[in-house]
Every structure is written in C-alpha cells, then in structure tokens.
Amino acid sequence: MLLLAAEGQPDIEEMKRSSKEATKSFILHLQTSAEQISKIARGLIPEGAKVLTHSYSSTVLRTFIDASREGKEFEVFCTESRPICEGFQLAKKLSEHHIKVRLQVDCAAAYVMKDVDLVLVGADCVTPYGLVSKVGTYGLAVSAKERGINSMPFAVRKNCSEPEWPRNIVS
C-alpha cells in the first residue's frame, strides 16, 4: 500500500505525504469495516451462547465488546493460540470488558466443541481459493461442521485478494 502510494511521486516529500495519506485512509477503512462487520455479526450471537474463537482478531474483539454493550449475555472460549499466545491477549481484553471468557489450550479446542454454539474467527486474507488464518482454524471449522455448529470467519474488504490471484501460488 505504501509503495503504491509513493510510486510515481516527483520527490521524497511528495512520497512521504502520499504515504501518510494512504496510511490514514487504510486505518479509517479498517475501523469502518470492523464497525460494519460488528453490526451484522453481533446479531449472530444468540443470548446465552457459548462462542469459540481462535487467535486474535480486532474485528472479533469489537463484535464481542459491542454485543456485550448491547446487554447480550454470552461466554467466549478463546484458544491460547501458541506459540505467540494471541488468544491469551484476546481473553485478557475480553475480561477487561467484563465479558465471561475461558482460555482453552489449543490441543483441546475440538473437545470443547461439544459445549459451543458458534465459532467466530478473524481471517488474515481471503483468496479465491479459500481463507488464510491462524494454523488450527481449519481443524476448528471441520470440527464445528461435524457437530452442525456455524463457523464464520470475519475479514475486511482490504484483506480480500482480487480474482487475478495467480494460480501458481497455490499448490
């Protein structure tokens, strides 16, 4: 994004200005997209639901916080998401917002699926060939499907590749 913004600018000052403008625009887009996704997604969380999430997603976090602010009661199961423990960070933020949360070890996530009503995850990127997310997300989606549990990824438009995505990248 920054390289594209700077491309073709006549001098370094214009490159800086153009890059700064592109960054501000991108951040605004992310915030607006997360707001729109949250507005739709929090309606997917039933009252009293137990929701499983994997890793850390600012869009999923926003959805949970907004649903809680609306007075919705629910519980979140966060996988720890090793090795960096992004799920621990998500669980901490949910707890700070007084949302009932359980931290779940990654290897037992499929086991707790029996207690879950819904799976919500963030997606790093969506391609014409599928979504890219944290390792383990696919296994959770398969486990949810086997139990008839809805599993939904959230991605902002800027995280979606165009259909021209080269086929030779995918093996």
PDB file of C-alpha atoms in Angstrom, residues 52 109-114 119 137-149 151:
ATOM      1  CA  LEU A  52     -15.364 -20.320  20.427  1.00  0.00           C
ATOM      2  CA  ALA A 109     -10.251 -26.953  21.270  1.00  0.00           C
ATOM      3  CA  ALA A 110     -12.009 -29.671  19.263  1.00  0.00           C
ATOM      4  CA  TYR A 111     -13.002 -31.360  22.534  1.00  0.00           C
ATOM      5  CA  VAL A 112     -14.816 -28.282  23.886  1.00  0.00           C
ATOM      6  CA  MET A 113     -16.716 -28.001  20.617  1.00  0.00           C
ATOM      7  CA  LYS A 114     -19.412 -30.146  22.294  1.00  0.00           C
ATOM      8  CA  VAL A 119     -17.389 -20.340  16.148  1.00  0.00           C
ATOM      9  CA  THR A 137      -8.515 -22.630  12.198  1.00  0.00           C
ATOM     10  CA  TYR A 138      -9.306 -25.223   9.536  1.00  0.00           C
ATOM     11  CA  GLY A 139      -9.454 -28.021  12.122  1.00  0.00           C
ATOM     12  CA  LEU A 140     -11.866 -25.998  14.232  1.00  0.00           C
ATOM     13  CA  ALA A 141     -14.070 -25.319  11.208  1.00  0.00           C
ATOM     14  CA  VAL A 142     -14.151 -29.044  10.357  1.00  0.00           C
ATOM     15  CA  SER A 143     -14.932 -29.941  13.969  1.00  0.00           C
ATOM     16  CA  ALA A 144     -17.718 -27.352  14.076  1.00  0.00           C
ATOM     17  CA  LYS A 145     -19.172 -28.638  10.800  1.00  0.00           C
ATOM     18  CA  GLU A 146     -19.169 -32.227  12.102  1.00  0.00           C
ATOM     19  CA  ARG A 147     -21.285 -31.063  15.058  1.00  0.00           C
ATOM     20  CA  GLY A 148     -23.585 -28.840  12.990  1.00  0.00           C
ATOM     21  CA  ILE A 149     -22.196 -25.655  14.556  1.00  0.00           C
ATOM     22  CA  SER A 151     -18.395 -21.322  11.939  1.00  0.00           C
TER      23      SER A 151
END
